[in-house]
Amino acid sequence: MYPFQGEKSFVANRWYVAAVSDEITRTPIERTLLDLPVLLYRAEDGSPVAMYGLCPHRYFPLVKGQLVGDAIQCGYHGFTFDKSGKCVFIPTQNSGSGYTQRTFPVVEKAPFVWIWMGDAELADESLIVDYAAIGLSQPGWTHPRPIHLHLKGRYQLLIDNLMDLTHVAFIHKQIGGSEAFANAKVIYEEADGCFKATRPLAMPWTSYHDFLYGPEARFEGMSQTESRTVFFGPEYITTSGPVTVSIEGYDTVPEGLGRLFFHHVITPETEHSTHYFGTTSREFRLDDPALDEMLREADLDVRTQDVEAIDAIEARLEKAAARERELLVRSDTAAVKVRGIIQAMLDREAA
Ligand code: FES
Ligand SMILES: [Fe+2]
């Protein structure tokens, strides 16, 4: 399936974000993840539970049932499954028939709940993206409550979008996406198990600096900045704001000009749709709820522009790709590299 060889496009053996922590409560929800209906709820001790979402009896959605302590009772004929999936009650029978419903390993690392839907034997928690490397839930950092968007497009379209930021100058004009940004030379490297694309850019103080740092952090003259995209895997990409590396005439970068990371958290829903979670972590103006809200709003605007573009492509993609090959150019270097990394993961799983 475009852009991969073969029918399968999900890498199964990865940790994916199932939900933002506060989306999972004592009221069960059903969410399609990697093409499977998954029931999500919290046990009485607060720990998240992820269970295959259809009752094995008549395939009734378990989300329409009710919690009995830590167990879920089907709303159709009352079959009851404990949080490990074991069927513990069937009306008219004394036993649970020895049946066990599939459950999935889950790990909560705020602000996200992670799920492993591949081979459960391989579910090693240390494979979850390293929060320390991305300033997420770390001392000295903060982030607004994450957002959850829905794409009517396959997940790779979002990865292509993030790996080629020349689109910023065209789709996101409101955040100062300039042609200088689009034309900046990009440096590619593979390091720490990640693929990185970095754009060095010279820029003066802008209205975006005002928005982020406040006028009191203003500098004069030109600064050297870096905007970096890091691909940790098909489920996690970060992009960074224009991080100030140095300022002409200043010995050091003033403390107020801290780093900012945009988090792009990607979970395939079906072969043609995607859950897109995100937040923005920062190491400046930590106790500033107004900035939290402004960042969240701006983030929502920007990401919605990407979602609309991707939805429009997906609606036309199958016919277009069957008619002619896509035109790949220099700015696709990172996207093509990353497609290759994912294809290799798919090939390894197929073998
Ligand atoms: S469908 Fe669930 S108990 Fe019958
Ligand atoms: Fe974008």
Short mmCIF file of C-alpha atoms and ligand atoms in Angstrom, two decimals:
data_model
loop_
_atom_site.label_atom_id
_atom_site.label_comp_id
_atom_site.label_asym_id
_atom_site.label_seq_id
_atom_site.Cartn_x
_atom_site.Cartn_y
_atom_site.Cartn_z
CA MET A 1 0.00 0.00 0.00
CA TYR A 2 1.31 3.46 -0.94
CA PRO A 3 4.03 4.37 -0.19
CA PHE A 4 5.11 0.94 1.05
CA GLN A 5 5.62 -2.33 -0.76
CA GLY A 6 3.18 -5.00 0.28
CA GLU A 7 -0.29 -4.76 1.77
CA LYS A 8 0.72 -4.12 5.36
CA SER A 9 1.67 -0.63 6.47
CA PHE A 10 1.62 -0.77 10.29
CA VAL A 11 4.67 -1.75 12.27
CA ALA A 12 3.08 -3.93 14.98
CA ASN A 13 5.92 -4.27 17.45
CA ARG A 14 6.09 -0.68 18.72
CA TRP A 15 4.66 1.19 21.66
CA TYR A 16 1.94 3.54 20.40
CA VAL A 17 -0.01 6.15 22.29
CA ALA A 18 -3.51 4.79 22.92
CA ALA A 19 -4.81 7.92 24.60
CA VAL A 20 -3.99 11.07 26.51
CA SER A 21 -4.02 10.11 30.19
CA ASP A 22 -7.18 12.09 30.98
CA GLU A 23 -9.12 10.43 28.15
CA ILE A 24 -9.13 7.14 30.09
CA THR A 25 -11.45 7.09 33.11
CA ARG A 26 -13.85 4.74 34.92
CA THR A 27 -16.24 5.24 31.97
CA PRO A 28 -14.98 2.81 29.32
CA ILE A 29 -14.31 4.05 25.79
CA GLU A 30 -13.77 2.11 22.57
CA ARG A 31 -11.02 3.27 20.24
CA THR A 32 -9.84 1.70 16.99
CA LEU A 33 -6.07 1.25 17.09
CA LEU A 34 -4.09 -0.53 14.37
CA ASP A 35 -7.41 -1.65 12.88
CA LEU A 36 -8.66 -3.34 16.07
CA PRO A 37 -11.45 -2.13 18.38
CA VAL A 38 -9.90 -1.66 21.80
CA LEU A 39 -11.75 -1.08 25.07
CA LEU A 40 -9.97 1.35 27.41
CA TYR A 41 -10.82 2.01 31.05
CA ARG A 42 -9.23 2.38 34.46
CA ALA A 43 -9.25 -0.28 37.16
CA GLU A 44 -10.21 0.79 40.69
CA ASP A 45 -6.56 1.41 41.57
CA GLY A 46 -6.34 3.85 38.62
CA SER A 47 -4.24 1.63 36.35
CA PRO A 48 -5.28 1.64 32.68
CA VAL A 49 -6.69 -1.50 31.04
CA ALA A 50 -6.76 -2.22 27.29
CA MET A 51 -8.84 -5.16 26.08
CA TYR A 52 -10.02 -6.35 22.67
CA GLY A 53 -13.31 -4.50 22.36
CA LEU A 54 -15.80 -7.05 21.04
CA CYS A 55 -17.47 -9.70 23.16
CA PRO A 56 -16.51 -13.19 21.93
CA HIS A 57 -20.13 -14.34 22.34
CA ARG A 58 -22.05 -12.27 19.73
CA TYR A 59 -19.41 -9.60 19.00
CA PHE A 60 -21.37 -7.01 20.97
CA PRO A 61 -19.16 -3.97 21.73
CA LEU A 62 -18.00 -4.26 25.32
CA VAL A 63 -18.07 -0.47 25.60
CA LYS A 64 -21.86 -0.77 25.84
CA GLY A 65 -21.46 -2.90 28.96
CA GLN A 66 -20.64 -1.81 32.50
CA LEU A 67 -17.78 -2.04 34.93
CA VAL A 68 -18.21 -4.37 37.91
CA GLY A 69 -15.22 -3.50 40.07
CA ASP A 70 -12.22 -4.09 37.81
CA ALA A 71 -14.18 -6.35 35.43
CA ILE A 72 -16.25 -5.46 32.38
CA GLN A 73 -19.68 -7.03 32.02
CA CYS A 74 -21.06 -7.35 28.50
CA GLY A 75 -24.29 -5.39 28.08
CA TYR A 76 -25.95 -8.09 25.93
CA HIS A 77 -25.94 -11.39 27.89
CA GLY A 78 -23.76 -10.51 30.84
CA PHE A 79 -20.54 -12.42 30.14
CA THR A 80 -17.98 -10.83 32.47
CA PHE A 81 -14.22 -10.46 31.95
CA ASP A 82 -11.75 -9.47 34.63
CA LYS A 83 -9.01 -6.94 33.85
CA SER A 84 -6.68 -9.71 32.68
CA GLY A 85 -9.35 -10.73 30.15
CA LYS A 86 -10.29 -13.94 31.96
CA CYS A 87 -13.99 -14.74 31.55
CA VAL A 88 -15.20 -15.02 35.15
CA PHE A 89 -18.98 -15.19 34.74
CA ILE A 90 -21.45 -16.60 32.22
CA PRO A 91 -25.16 -16.69 33.18
CA THR A 92 -26.55 -20.29 33.35
CA GLN A 93 -23.01 -21.66 33.79
CA ASN A 94 -21.01 -21.89 36.94
CA SER A 95 -17.70 -21.31 35.20
CA GLY A 96 -16.33 -18.69 32.87
CA SER A 97 -15.76 -21.49 30.31
CA GLY A 98 -11.98 -21.11 30.56
CA TYR A 99 -12.04 -18.40 27.89
CA THR A 100 -9.65 -15.43 28.03
CA GLN A 101 -10.27 -12.24 26.08
CA ARG A 102 -7.16 -10.66 24.56
CA THR A 103 -5.68 -7.79 26.56
CA PHE A 104 -2.79 -5.58 25.55
CA PRO A 105 0.22 -4.42 27.56
CA VAL A 106 -0.24 -0.77 28.59
CA VAL A 107 2.09 1.66 30.31
CA GLU A 108 1.12 5.07 31.62
CA LYS A 109 3.78 7.74 31.33
CA ALA A 110 2.03 11.06 31.72
CA PRO A 111 0.69 12.71 29.70
CA PHE A 112 0.15 9.57 27.60
CA VAL A 113 -1.00 5.96 27.95
CA TRP A 114 1.02 3.66 25.71
CA ILE A 115 -0.13 0.35 24.22
CA TRP A 116 1.74 -2.56 22.64
CA MET A 117 -0.36 -4.45 20.09
CA GLY A 118 2.29 -6.68 18.56
CA ASP A 119 3.91 -9.75 20.08
CA ALA A 120 3.37 -9.25 23.85
CA GLU A 121 6.62 -11.11 24.62
CA LEU A 122 8.55 -8.25 23.03
CA ALA A 123 6.81 -5.45 24.97
CA ASP A 124 9.83 -3.92 26.69
CA GLU A 125 8.96 -0.63 28.44
CA SER A 126 12.42 0.78 27.83
CA LEU A 127 11.55 0.99 24.12
CA ILE A 128 9.14 3.90 24.76
CA VAL A 129 10.59 7.14 23.45
CA ASP A 130 12.95 8.67 26.03
CA TYR A 131 11.05 11.59 27.63
CA ALA A 132 14.29 13.10 28.92
CA ALA A 133 15.50 13.58 25.33
CA ILE A 134 12.38 15.50 24.34
CA GLY A 135 11.75 17.64 27.41
CA LEU A 136 8.47 15.91 28.21
CA SER A 137 7.38 15.72 31.85
CA GLN A 138 10.91 16.66 32.96
CA PRO A 139 12.03 18.98 35.76
CA GLY A 140 12.49 22.47 34.32
CA TRP A 141 10.06 21.83 31.48
CA THR A 142 6.33 22.18 31.03
CA HIS A 143 3.67 21.54 28.38
CA PRO A 144 -0.02 22.31 27.88
CA ARG A 145 -2.61 19.53 28.03
CA PRO A 146 -2.10 17.47 24.82
CA ILE A 147 -4.53 17.67 21.91
CA HIS A 148 -5.99 14.70 20.02
CA LEU A 149 -6.86 15.18 16.35
CA HIS A 150 -8.24 12.71 13.85
CA LEU A 151 -6.92 12.35 10.31
CA LYS A 152 -8.89 10.83 7.47
CA GLY A 153 -5.57 9.84 5.98
CA ARG A 154 -2.95 7.09 6.35
CA TYR A 155 -0.27 7.73 8.93
CA GLN A 156 2.59 7.97 6.44
CA LEU A 157 1.08 11.14 4.96
CA LEU A 158 1.59 12.79 8.34
CA ILE A 159 5.17 11.55 8.56
CA ASP A 160 5.86 12.86 5.03
CA ASN A 161 4.41 16.21 6.14
CA LEU A 162 6.68 16.43 9.19
CA MET A 163 9.83 15.32 7.41
CA ASP A 164 9.48 18.04 4.74
CA LEU A 165 9.02 21.38 6.46
CA THR A 166 9.16 23.38 3.22
CA HIS A 167 5.37 23.20 3.57
CA VAL A 168 5.59 25.62 6.52
CA ALA A 169 6.19 28.54 4.15
CA PHE A 170 3.01 27.77 2.23
CA ILE A 171 0.46 26.14 4.51
CA HIS A 172 1.41 27.86 7.78
CA LYS A 173 2.08 31.43 6.64
CA GLN A 174 0.67 32.73 9.95
CA ILE A 175 3.63 31.38 11.96
CA GLY A 176 6.13 33.26 9.86
CA GLY A 177 6.91 30.41 7.49
CA SER A 178 9.19 32.32 5.14
CA GLU A 179 10.85 31.39 1.88
CA ALA A 180 14.18 31.70 3.67
CA PHE A 181 12.97 28.87 5.90
CA ALA A 182 11.82 26.79 2.93
CA ASN A 183 15.12 27.33 1.11
CA ALA A 184 17.47 26.83 4.08
CA LYS A 185 20.04 24.10 3.56
CA VAL A 186 19.12 21.01 5.56
CA ILE A 187 21.68 18.85 7.37
CA TYR A 188 20.77 15.18 7.75
CA GLU A 189 22.23 12.78 10.28
CA GLU A 190 21.51 9.47 11.95
CA ALA A 191 22.36 9.49 15.65
CA ASP A 192 21.10 7.93 18.91
CA GLY A 193 18.82 5.58 16.94
CA CYS A 194 17.04 8.59 15.39
CA PHE A 195 17.04 10.31 12.03
CA LYS A 196 17.49 14.09 12.25
CA ALA A 197 17.02 16.91 9.77
CA THR A 198 18.33 20.31 10.89
CA ARG A 199 17.84 23.72 9.30
CA PRO A 200 20.30 26.39 10.46
CA LEU A 201 18.80 29.83 9.92
CA ALA A 202 19.82 33.42 10.64
CA MET A 203 16.97 35.49 12.00
CA PRO A 204 16.28 38.74 13.86
CA TRP A 205 13.74 39.18 16.67
CA THR A 206 10.27 38.56 15.20
CA SER A 207 6.67 38.81 16.35
CA TYR A 208 6.85 35.06 16.98
CA HIS A 209 9.66 35.71 19.52
CA ASP A 210 7.37 38.27 21.14
CA PHE A 211 4.60 35.70 21.39
CA LEU A 212 6.86 33.00 22.84
CA TYR A 213 9.32 34.78 25.07
CA GLY A 214 7.69 38.14 25.72
CA PRO A 215 9.19 41.54 24.77
CA GLU A 216 11.45 41.55 27.86
CA ALA A 217 13.65 38.86 26.25
CA ARG A 218 14.18 40.98 23.13
CA PHE A 219 17.65 40.97 21.53
CA GLU A 220 19.10 43.28 18.87
CA GLY A 221 20.67 42.17 15.62
CA MET A 222 20.74 38.71 14.07
CA SER A 223 20.63 35.37 15.84
CA GLN A 224 21.71 31.96 14.59
CA THR A 225 18.93 29.43 15.10
CA GLU A 226 18.27 25.79 14.40
CA SER A 227 14.99 24.16 13.57
CA ARG A 228 15.29 20.39 13.89
CA THR A 229 13.00 17.48 13.06
CA VAL A 230 13.78 14.22 14.84
CA PHE A 231 12.24 10.92 13.75
CA PHE A 232 12.27 8.54 16.73
CA GLY A 233 10.07 6.00 14.98
CA PRO A 234 6.78 5.90 13.07
CA GLU A 235 4.96 6.74 16.32
CA TYR A 236 6.96 9.78 17.48
CA ILE A 237 8.46 12.81 15.78
CA THR A 238 9.52 16.11 17.28
CA THR A 239 10.05 19.39 15.51
CA SER A 240 11.58 22.34 17.28
CA GLY A 241 10.84 26.01 17.25
CA PRO A 242 13.69 28.22 16.01
CA VAL A 243 16.06 27.38 18.85
CA THR A 244 18.56 30.21 19.37
CA VAL A 245 22.13 28.95 19.17
CA SER A 246 23.94 32.31 19.31
CA ILE A 247 23.27 36.04 18.93
CA GLU A 248 25.62 38.48 17.26
CA GLY A 249 27.26 40.70 19.92
CA TYR A 250 26.11 38.54 22.87
CA ASP A 251 28.54 36.19 24.69
CA THR A 252 25.79 33.77 25.66
CA VAL A 253 22.19 33.17 24.75
CA PRO A 254 20.01 34.90 27.41
CA GLU A 255 18.29 32.37 29.66
CA GLY A 256 14.77 33.48 28.71
CA LEU A 257 15.25 32.14 25.17
CA GLY A 258 14.78 28.48 26.08
CA ARG A 259 14.03 25.53 23.84
CA LEU A 260 10.61 24.56 22.47
CA PHE A 261 9.64 21.16 21.06
CA PHE A 262 6.50 20.29 19.15
CA HIS A 263 5.51 16.68 19.76
CA HIS A 264 3.87 14.70 16.97
CA VAL A 265 2.48 11.45 18.28
CA ILE A 266 1.11 9.17 15.62
CA THR A 267 -1.08 6.10 16.04
CA PRO A 268 -2.62 4.39 13.01
CA GLU A 269 -6.36 3.94 13.43
CA THR A 270 -7.04 2.04 10.21
CA GLU A 271 -5.08 1.71 6.95
CA HIS A 272 -6.66 5.02 5.92
CA SER A 273 -7.01 7.01 9.14
CA THR A 274 -4.84 8.12 12.02
CA HIS A 275 -4.93 9.42 15.59
CA TYR A 276 -2.70 12.48 15.91
CA PHE A 277 -1.78 13.53 19.44
CA GLY A 278 0.40 16.49 20.22
CA THR A 279 1.68 19.01 22.67
CA THR A 280 4.43 21.64 22.91
CA SER A 281 7.06 21.38 25.63
CA ARG A 282 9.12 24.40 26.69
CA GLU A 283 11.82 25.29 29.20
CA PHE A 284 10.87 28.95 29.71
CA ARG A 285 7.91 30.82 31.26
CA LEU A 286 7.07 27.67 33.19
CA ASP A 287 4.25 28.97 35.37
CA ASP A 288 2.25 30.77 32.76
CA PRO A 289 -1.23 29.31 32.19
CA ALA A 290 -2.03 32.07 29.67
CA LEU A 291 0.95 30.99 27.53
CA ASP A 292 -0.16 27.34 27.89
CA GLU A 293 -3.54 28.26 26.48
CA MET A 294 -2.07 30.42 23.69
CA LEU A 295 0.36 27.66 22.66
CA ARG A 296 -2.40 25.10 22.69
CA GLU A 297 -4.64 27.30 20.52
CA ALA A 298 -1.83 28.10 18.07
CA ASP A 299 -0.88 24.44 17.94
CA LEU A 300 -4.45 23.46 17.18
CA ASP A 301 -4.64 25.99 14.33
CA VAL A 302 -1.37 24.86 12.77
CA ARG A 303 -2.06 21.15 13.08
CA THR A 304 -5.57 21.57 11.72
CA GLN A 305 -4.04 23.03 8.54
CA ASP A 306 -1.92 19.88 8.18
CA VAL A 307 -4.90 17.63 8.88
CA GLU A 308 -6.96 19.36 6.19
CA ALA A 309 -4.13 18.96 3.65
CA ILE A 310 -3.69 15.27 4.47
CA ASP A 311 -7.43 14.54 4.35
CA ALA A 312 -7.57 16.17 0.92
CA ILE A 313 -4.67 14.02 -0.33
CA GLU A 314 -6.04 10.74 1.05
CA ALA A 315 -9.38 11.33 -0.68
CA ARG A 316 -7.58 11.41 -4.04
CA LEU A 317 -4.57 9.22 -3.40
CA GLU A 318 -5.51 5.75 -4.59
CA LYS A 319 -6.55 6.90 -8.07
CA ALA A 320 -3.69 9.38 -8.36
CA ALA A 321 -1.00 6.86 -7.40
CA ALA A 322 -2.47 4.31 -9.79
CA ARG A 323 -2.33 6.86 -12.65
CA GLU A 324 1.25 8.06 -12.22
CA ARG A 325 4.29 7.95 -9.98
CA GLU A 326 4.76 10.83 -7.57
CA LEU A 327 7.47 13.37 -8.36
CA LEU A 328 10.16 13.22 -5.67
CA VAL A 329 12.58 16.15 -5.29
CA ARG A 330 15.43 17.26 -3.06
CA SER A 331 13.17 18.40 -0.20
CA ASP A 332 11.84 14.83 -0.01
CA THR A 333 15.23 13.51 1.11
CA ALA A 334 14.18 13.05 4.74
CA ALA A 335 10.74 11.64 3.91
CA VAL A 336 12.28 9.11 1.51
CA LYS A 337 14.90 8.14 4.09
CA VAL A 338 12.23 7.59 6.74
CA ARG A 339 10.02 5.58 4.38
CA GLY A 340 13.05 3.32 3.91
CA ILE A 341 13.49 2.94 7.68
CA ILE A 342 9.81 1.99 8.10
CA GLN A 343 9.90 -0.37 5.10
CA ALA A 344 12.85 -2.16 6.70
CA MET A 345 10.83 -2.52 9.95
CA LEU A 346 7.89 -3.95 7.97
CA ASP A 347 10.20 -6.34 6.11
CA ARG A 348 11.73 -7.55 9.39
CA GLU A 349 8.27 -8.23 10.83
CA ALA A 350 7.15 -10.02 7.68
CA ALA A 351 10.22 -12.27 7.89
S1 FES B 1 -22.68 -10.71 23.19
FE1 FES B 1 -21.64 -10.42 25.02
S2 FES B 1 -22.57 -11.80 26.34
FE2 FES B 1 -23.57 -12.15 24.49
FE FE B 2 2.68 21.45 9.23
#
